Tab-separated table of C-alpha atoms in Angstrom:
chain	number	residue	atom	x	y	z
A	195	MET	CA	7.060	-0.927	-57.170
A	196	PRO	CA	6.746	-3.225	-60.193
A	197	GLU	CA	3.383	-3.500	-61.839
A	198	SER	CA	1.966	-6.815	-62.956
A	199	SER	CA	1.810	-7.503	-66.676
A	200	ALA	CA	-1.989	-7.176	-66.533
A	201	ALA	CA	-1.805	-3.671	-65.041
A	202	PRO	CA	-2.272	-0.608	-67.238
A	203	ALA	CA	1.016	0.971	-68.219
A	204	ALA	CA	-0.229	4.570	-68.112
A	205	ARG	CA	1.238	6.676	-65.319
A	206	PRO	CA	-0.991	9.723	-64.892
A	207	THR	CA	0.833	12.921	-64.044
A	208	PRO	CA	-0.726	15.013	-61.281
A	209	SER	CA	-1.920	18.548	-61.947
A	210	GLU	CA	-0.522	21.458	-59.979
A	211	PRO	CA	-1.008	21.222	-56.188
A	212	VAL	CA	-4.347	22.410	-54.866
A	213	GLU	CA	-5.504	23.288	-51.372
A	214	LEU	CA	-7.008	20.138	-49.862
A	215	SER	CA	-10.209	20.020	-47.879
A	216	ALA	CA	-9.851	18.825	-44.287
A	217	GLU	CA	-11.218	15.412	-45.279
A	218	ASP	CA	-8.765	15.038	-48.172
A	219	ALA	CA	-5.868	16.218	-45.975
A	220	LYS	CA	-6.855	13.445	-43.542
A	221	LEU	CA	-6.353	10.924	-46.359
A	222	VAL	CA	-2.767	12.139	-46.795
A	223	VAL	CA	-2.156	11.724	-43.043
A	224	LEU	CA	-3.590	8.198	-43.123
A	225	ALA	CA	-1.500	7.284	-46.177
A	226	ARG	CA	1.673	8.604	-44.527
A	227	GLY	CA	0.904	6.557	-41.434
A	228	ALA	CA	0.314	3.365	-43.412
A	229	ARG	CA	3.589	3.843	-45.297
A	230	GLY	CA	5.576	4.738	-42.202
A	231	ARG	CA	4.350	1.884	-39.999
A	232	VAL	CA	5.970	-0.757	-42.184
A	233	GLY	CA	8.565	1.291	-44.077
A	234	ALA	CA	6.761	0.623	-47.356
A	235	VAL	CA	7.514	2.207	-50.708
A	236	GLU	CA	4.003	3.726	-50.829
A	237	GLY	CA	1.073	4.416	-48.569
A	238	ALA	CA	-2.462	5.178	-49.711
A	239	ALA	CA	-5.879	5.955	-48.312
A	240	VAL	CA	-9.340	6.188	-49.851
A	241	ARG	CA	-12.708	7.520	-48.661
A	242	ASP	CA	-15.889	5.787	-49.742
A	243	GLN	CA	-19.407	7.070	-50.394
A	244	ASP	CA	-20.263	6.820	-46.679
A	245	GLY	CA	-17.173	8.700	-45.505
A	246	ARG	CA	-15.396	5.564	-44.295
A	247	THR	CA	-11.634	5.540	-44.855
A	248	TYR	CA	-9.280	2.707	-45.726
A	249	ALA	CA	-5.493	2.949	-45.561
A	250	ALA	CA	-2.887	0.541	-46.895
A	251	ALA	CA	0.789	0.163	-47.726
A	252	SER	CA	2.371	-1.383	-50.784
A	253	VAL	CA	3.085	-5.111	-50.557
A	254	SER	CA	5.922	-6.866	-52.330
A	255	LEU	CA	6.146	-10.598	-51.626
A	256	PRO	CA	7.517	-13.378	-53.808
A	257	SER	CA	3.960	-14.452	-54.661
A	258	LEU	CA	2.119	-11.100	-54.427
A	259	THR	CA	2.844	-7.551	-55.513
A	260	ILE	CA	0.173	-4.905	-55.031
A	261	THR	CA	0.351	-1.129	-54.882
A	262	ALA	CA	-0.825	0.711	-51.804
A	263	LEU	CA	-3.660	2.309	-53.781
A	264	GLN	CA	-4.815	-1.034	-55.186
A	265	LEU	CA	-4.878	-2.481	-51.663
A	266	ALA	CA	-6.758	0.487	-50.204
A	267	VAL	CA	-9.362	0.230	-52.986
A	268	ALA	CA	-9.603	-3.544	-52.501
A	269	SER	CA	-10.150	-3.049	-48.762
A	270	ALA	CA	-12.924	-0.551	-49.456
A	271	ALA	CA	-14.572	-2.848	-51.992
A	272	ALA	CA	-14.310	-5.820	-49.621
A	273	ALA	CA	-16.094	-3.744	-46.973
A	274	GLY	CA	-18.947	-3.007	-49.373
A	275	ALA	CA	-17.952	0.346	-50.849
A	276	THR	CA	-19.562	1.000	-54.211
A	277	ARG	CA	-18.085	4.451	-54.861
A	278	LEU	CA	-15.005	6.420	-53.836
A	279	GLU	CA	-15.082	10.125	-53.005
A	280	ALA	CA	-11.307	10.682	-52.946
A	281	ALA	CA	-7.926	9.005	-52.612
A	282	ALA	CA	-4.390	9.918	-51.627
A	283	VAL	CA	-1.042	8.268	-52.321
A	284	VAL	CA	2.192	9.048	-50.498
A	285	THR	CA	5.167	8.078	-52.632
A	286	GLU	CA	8.614	9.136	-53.758
A	287	ALA	CA	7.456	8.904	-57.392
A	288	SER	CA	6.326	12.020	-59.227
A	289	THR	CA	3.524	10.220	-61.055
A	290	LEU	CA	0.628	8.009	-60.034
A	291	ASP	CA	1.014	4.305	-60.801
A	292	GLY	CA	-1.291	3.107	-63.579
A	293	ALA	CA	-2.576	0.079	-61.679
A	294	GLY	CA	-3.630	2.106	-58.638
A	295	HIS	CA	-5.233	4.742	-60.833
A	296	ALA	CA	-7.210	2.044	-62.671
A	297	ALA	CA	-8.409	0.556	-59.357
A	298	VAL	CA	-9.764	3.945	-58.234
A	299	ARG	CA	-11.485	4.416	-61.597
A	300	ASP	CA	-13.179	1.028	-61.192
A	301	LEU	CA	-15.208	2.578	-58.364
A	302	SER	CA	-15.282	6.229	-59.411
A	303	ALA	CA	-14.817	8.009	-62.705
A	304	ASP	CA	-14.192	11.363	-61.057
A	305	ALA	CA	-12.686	10.900	-57.574
A	306	PRO	CA	-9.581	13.050	-57.154
A	307	VAL	CA	-6.364	11.170	-56.401
A	308	HIS	CA	-3.938	13.364	-54.465
A	309	VAL	CA	-0.260	12.490	-54.847
A	310	ALA	CA	1.985	13.516	-51.950
A	311	ALA	CA	5.657	13.267	-51.092
A	312	PRO	CA	6.773	11.280	-48.024
A	313	ASP	CA	6.775	14.493	-45.938
A	314	GLY	CA	3.084	15.042	-46.800
A	315	THR	CA	3.627	17.849	-49.299
A	316	VAL	CA	0.953	17.496	-51.971
A	317	LEU	CA	2.593	17.290	-55.384
A	318	GLY	CA	-0.639	17.431	-57.349
A	319	THR	CA	-3.975	15.808	-58.073
A	320	VAL	CA	-5.107	13.390	-60.765
A	321	THR	CA	-8.755	13.942	-61.707
A	322	ALA	CA	-9.150	12.042	-64.957
């Protein structure tokens, strides 16, 4: 998915796969569902400081392009979230998009971002 010119260009590479907690595994399931419902390039889900979850799919319209992770973070922020505990992205890419990563870091300096393949296999986690 193309990033806007204002988006950071960095594409963080996930660390080796780790065993996910039940709550983080749920984020992967939600992200897969969001992606699959509309046949999107990406799906993402985030969990806020109160344990509420928000799922989204990437959007690519003539007047609007937003990554799934940016949209999930925006949904959380619009609902009043002030901090994220964790995030997950389901994508065919092997790296995390810079714009989505930056959106997560706007609300949390240390929330893990799990990157998973379309089949739900966790490829790795971005923690920085």
